[in-house]
PDB file of C-alpha atoms in Angstrom:
ATOM      1  CA  SER A  14     145.011 236.288 172.767  1.00 63.00           C
ATOM      2  CA  ALA A  15     142.025 236.664 170.474  1.00 77.00           C
ATOM      3  CA  SER A  16     138.278 236.829 170.717  1.00 82.00           C
ATOM      4  CA  ILE A  17     135.294 235.002 169.274  1.00 84.00           C
ATOM      5  CA  ASN A  18     131.760 236.271 168.872  1.00 85.00           C
ATOM      6  CA  HIS A  19     129.000 234.885 171.066  1.00 86.00           C
ATOM      7  CA  ASP A  20     127.261 231.849 169.554  1.00 90.00           C
ATOM      8  CA  THR A  21     129.656 231.606 166.575  1.00 91.00           C
ATOM      9  CA  ILE A  22     132.022 228.746 165.693  1.00 93.00           C
ATOM     10  CA  THR A  23     135.374 230.409 164.999  1.00 92.00           C
ATOM     11  CA  LYS A  24     138.761 229.084 163.856  1.00 93.00           C
ATOM     12  CA  VAL A  25     141.399 229.415 166.571  1.00 91.00           C
ATOM     13  CA  GLN A  26     144.480 231.025 165.077  1.00 90.00           C
ATOM     14  CA  CYS A  27     147.437 229.553 166.959  1.00 88.00           C
ATOM     15  CA  ASN A  28     150.178 231.727 165.512  1.00 88.00           C
ATOM     16  CA  THR A  29     153.183 230.797 167.663  1.00 86.00           C
ATOM     17  CA  GLU A  30     155.003 227.543 166.991  1.00 89.00           C
ATOM     18  CA  VAL A  31     156.954 225.803 169.729  1.00 89.00           C
ATOM     19  CA  PHE A  32     158.408 223.309 167.259  1.00 89.00           C
ATOM     20  CA  ASP A  33     157.454 222.075 163.799  1.00 91.00           C
ATOM     21  CA  THR A  34     160.117 219.624 162.627  1.00 88.00           C
ATOM     22  CA  ASP A  35     158.365 218.846 159.325  1.00 90.00           C
ATOM     23  CA  ASN A  36     157.062 222.342 158.567  1.00 92.00           C
ATOM     24  CA  ALA A  37     153.518 220.905 158.556  1.00 95.00           C
ATOM     25  CA  TYR A  38     151.686 223.652 160.464  1.00 95.00           C
ATOM     26  CA  ASP A  39     150.769 226.956 158.812  1.00 95.00           C
ATOM     27  CA  ASN A  40     150.903 229.510 161.626  1.00 93.00           C
ATOM     28  CA  SER A  41     150.253 232.612 159.532  1.00 94.00           C
ATOM     29  CA  THR A  42     147.612 232.028 156.845  1.00 95.00           C
ATOM     30  CA  ASN A  43     145.386 228.944 157.169  1.00 95.00           C
ATOM     31  CA  PHE A  44     146.287 227.940 160.740  1.00 95.00           C
ATOM     32  CA  ARG A  45     146.105 224.256 159.870  1.00 97.00           C
ATOM     33  CA  PHE A  46     148.234 221.143 160.243  1.00 97.00           C
ATOM     34  CA  THR A  47     148.934 219.315 156.944  1.00 97.00           C
ATOM     35  CA  PRO A  48     151.340 216.393 157.433  1.00 97.00           C
ATOM     36  CA  GLN A  49     153.504 215.345 154.487  1.00 94.00           C
ATOM     37  CA  THR A  50     153.768 211.691 155.549  1.00 96.00           C
ATOM     38  CA  ALA A  51     150.786 209.331 155.516  1.00 97.00           C
ATOM     39  CA  GLY A  52     149.806 207.662 158.769  1.00 97.00           C
ATOM     40  CA  LYS A  53     147.811 207.917 161.965  1.00 98.00           C
ATOM     41  CA  TYR A  54     148.265 211.150 163.905  1.00 98.00           C
ATOM     42  CA  PHE A  55     147.392 212.000 167.473  1.00 98.00           C
ATOM     43  CA  ILE A  56     145.817 215.477 167.418  1.00 98.00           C
ATOM     44  CA  TYR A  57     145.503 217.423 170.661  1.00 97.00           C
ATOM     45  CA  SER A  58     144.118 220.794 171.614  1.00 94.00           C
ATOM     46  CA  LYS A  59     143.211 222.909 174.591  1.00 90.00           C
ATOM     47  CA  ALA A  60     141.508 226.281 174.524  1.00 88.00           C
ATOM     48  CA  ARG A  61     140.907 228.628 177.435  1.00 85.00           C
ATOM     49  CA  ILE A  62     137.744 230.575 176.612  1.00 86.00           C
ATOM     50  CA  ASP A  63     136.208 233.076 178.999  1.00 84.00           C
ATOM     51  CA  THR A  64     134.120 236.166 179.586  1.00 83.00           C
ATOM     52  CA  THR A  65     134.824 239.055 181.910  1.00 77.00           C
ATOM     53  CA  ALA A  66     131.182 239.195 182.986  1.00 79.00           C
ATOM     54  CA  SER A  67     131.079 235.653 184.454  1.00 82.00           C
ATOM     55  CA  ASN A  68     128.122 234.839 182.202  1.00 87.00           C
ATOM     56  CA  CYS A  69     129.605 231.971 180.201  1.00 88.00           C
ATOM     57  CA  GLU A  70     127.062 229.207 179.477  1.00 90.00           C
ATOM     58  CA  ILE A  71     128.770 226.863 177.011  1.00 91.00           C
ATOM     59  CA  VAL A  72     132.346 226.424 175.782  1.00 91.00           C
ATOM     60  CA  VAL A  73     133.227 223.975 172.981  1.00 94.00           C
ATOM     61  CA  THR A  74     136.373 223.082 171.052  1.00 94.00           C
ATOM     62  CA  TYR A  75     136.209 221.339 167.697  1.00 97.00           C
ATOM     63  CA  ILE A  76     138.796 219.454 165.674  1.00 98.00           C
ATOM     64  CA  TYR A  77     137.973 219.585 161.965  1.00 98.00           C
ATOM     65  CA  LYS A  78     139.467 217.306 159.303  1.00 98.00           C
ATOM     66  CA  ASN A  79     139.346 218.640 155.742  1.00 98.00           C
ATOM     67  CA  GLY A  80     136.750 221.244 156.705  1.00 98.00           C
ATOM     68  CA  SER A  81     134.357 218.843 158.472  1.00 98.00           C
ATOM     69  CA  LEU A  82     133.771 218.158 162.144  1.00 98.00           C
ATOM     70  CA  TYR A  83     135.789 215.195 163.424  1.00 98.00           C
ATOM     71  CA  SER A  84     135.747 215.596 167.220  1.00 97.00           C
ATOM     72  CA  TYR A  85     134.426 217.993 169.830  1.00 97.00           C
ATOM     73  CA  ALA A  86     134.645 218.581 173.588  1.00 97.00           C
ATOM     74  CA  LEU A  87     132.110 220.595 175.585  1.00 95.00           C
ATOM     75  CA  VAL A  88     131.706 222.312 178.941  1.00 92.00           C
ATOM     76  CA  ASP A  89     128.097 223.265 179.705  1.00 92.00           C
ATOM     77  CA  PHE A  90     127.572 225.374 182.824  1.00 89.00           C
ATOM     78  CA  ASP A  91     123.818 224.731 182.629  1.00 82.00           C
ATOM     79  CA  ALA A  92     122.136 227.318 184.892  1.00 77.00           C
ATOM     80  CA  ASN A  93     125.326 228.081 186.843  1.00 83.00           C
ATOM     81  CA  ASP A  94     127.108 230.492 184.518  1.00 84.00           C
ATOM     82  CA  GLY A  95     130.863 230.564 184.879  1.00 85.00           C
ATOM     83  CA  GLU A  96     133.647 232.910 183.931  1.00 84.00           C
ATOM     84  CA  GLY A  97     135.146 230.457 181.456  1.00 83.00           C
ATOM     85  CA  ALA A  98     136.728 227.063 180.962  1.00 87.00           C
ATOM     86  CA  SER A  99     139.738 225.295 179.522  1.00 88.00           C
ATOM     87  CA  VAL A 100     138.444 222.625 177.173  1.00 93.00           C
ATOM     88  CA  SER A 101     140.718 219.816 175.950  1.00 95.00           C
ATOM     89  CA  ASN A 102     140.018 217.776 172.839  1.00 97.00           C
ATOM     90  CA  TYR A 103     141.939 214.781 171.442  1.00 97.00           C
ATOM     91  CA  ALA A 104     141.597 212.507 168.421  1.00 98.00           C
ATOM     92  CA  THR A 105     143.580 209.913 166.479  1.00 98.00           C
ATOM     93  CA  ILE A 106     143.119 210.646 162.786  1.00 98.00           C
ATOM     94  CA  ASP A 107     144.295 208.785 159.684  1.00 98.00           C
ATOM     95  CA  MET A 108     145.963 211.297 157.335  1.00 98.00           C
ATOM     96  CA  ASN A 109     146.965 210.702 153.697  1.00 98.00           C
ATOM     97  CA  GLY A 110     150.216 212.698 153.885  1.00 96.00           C
ATOM     98  CA  SER A 111     149.433 215.050 151.018  1.00 95.00           C
ATOM     99  CA  SER A 112     146.110 216.872 151.160  1.00 97.00           C
ATOM    100  CA  ASP A 113     144.473 215.950 154.499  1.00 98.00           C
ATOM    101  CA  TYR A 114     144.561 218.703 157.115  1.00 98.00           C
ATOM    102  CA  VAL A 115     143.189 219.444 160.577  1.00 98.00           C
ATOM    103  CA  GLU A 116     142.132 222.716 162.211  1.00 97.00           C
ATOM    104  CA  LEU A 117     141.026 223.895 165.648  1.00 96.00           C
ATOM    105  CA  PHE A 118     137.748 225.779 166.137  1.00 95.00           C
ATOM    106  CA  ALA A 119     136.043 227.105 169.266  1.00 92.00           C
ATOM    107  CA  PHE A 120     132.575 228.199 170.323  1.00 92.00           C
ATOM    108  CA  GLY A 121     131.251 230.119 173.296  1.00 90.00           C
ATOM    109  CA  LYS A 122     127.788 231.161 174.378  1.00 89.00           C
ATOM    110  CA  THR A 123     126.978 233.795 176.981  1.00 87.00           C
ATOM    111  CA  ALA A 124     123.915 234.132 179.202  1.00 87.00           C
ATOM    112  CA  SER A 125     123.404 237.694 177.966  1.00 85.00           C
ATOM    113  CA  GLY A 126     123.055 236.439 174.397  1.00 81.00           C
ATOM    114  CA  SER A 127     125.689 238.784 172.984  1.00 79.00           C
ATOM    115  CA  GLY A 128     129.257 239.996 173.245  1.00 75.00           C
ATOM    116  CA  THR A 129     132.604 238.339 172.761  1.00 76.00           C
ATOM    117  CA  LEU A 130     134.563 235.682 174.586  1.00 79.00           C
ATOM    118  CA  GLY A 131     138.312 235.725 174.980  1.00 81.00           C
ATOM    119  CA  VAL A 132     140.585 232.984 173.722  1.00 83.00           C
ATOM    120  CA  GLU A 133     143.677 233.248 175.890  1.00 80.00           C
ATOM    121  CA  GLY A 134     146.924 232.968 173.991  1.00 71.00           C
ATOM    122  CA  ASP A 135     150.523 231.934 174.507  1.00 56.00           C
ATOM    123  CA  GLY A 136     151.131 232.777 178.133  1.00 59.00           C
ATOM    124  CA  SER A 137     153.687 230.836 180.110  1.00 55.00           C
ATOM    125  CA  ALA A 138     151.073 228.207 180.985  1.00 64.00           C
ATOM    126  CA  HIS A 139     149.946 227.795 177.343  1.00 61.00           C
ATOM    127  CA  PRO A 140     146.200 228.112 178.010  1.00 81.00           C
ATOM    128  CA  THR A 141     145.431 227.595 174.305  1.00 86.00           C
ATOM    129  CA  LEU A 142     147.362 225.120 172.196  1.00 88.00           C
ATOM    130  CA  PHE A 143     147.002 222.880 169.147  1.00 93.00           C
ATOM    131  CA  GLY A 144     149.353 220.146 168.010  1.00 94.00           C
ATOM    132  CA  ALA A 145     149.863 216.751 166.430  1.00 96.00           C
ATOM    133  CA  TYR A 146     152.352 213.953 166.136  1.00 95.00           C
ATOM    134  CA  LYS A 147     152.583 210.788 164.041  1.00 95.00           C
ATOM    135  CA  LEU A 148     151.977 207.461 165.772  1.00 97.00           C
ATOM    136  CA  ILE A 149     154.653 204.902 164.916  1.00 94.00           C
ATOM    137  CA  GLY A 150     153.935 201.156 164.681  1.00 87.00           C
ATOM    138  CA  VAL A 151     150.155 201.338 164.296  1.00 82.00           C
TER     139      VAL A 151
END
């Protein structure tokens, strides 16, 4: 597990690999997926972000391609602050197979206007995950 600061977009550092047949994910330095074969890739993510004070207002996950926003998913509690949320985000992205890369970022905002939010890690239910696979025949 890790934490992110209130009101700050932060890279999610998924550091445990389940499998990486092409050695395309850097799980120790850049925490990014860089495929070595050109094509269309299905990128998926889920992040469980929460507070212990039950004052969570907004939770967002972002998929970035080459350092720029490509896709985002949002849970907004509006005036009914929650403890947290699991936010899933998916995208199909064309990758050049040499220098294109994707990364997962997260954001959380609390009603108190300060503090940190937890990003739950590799428990048995995998509350936070990030992955990709190449689409064949498209």
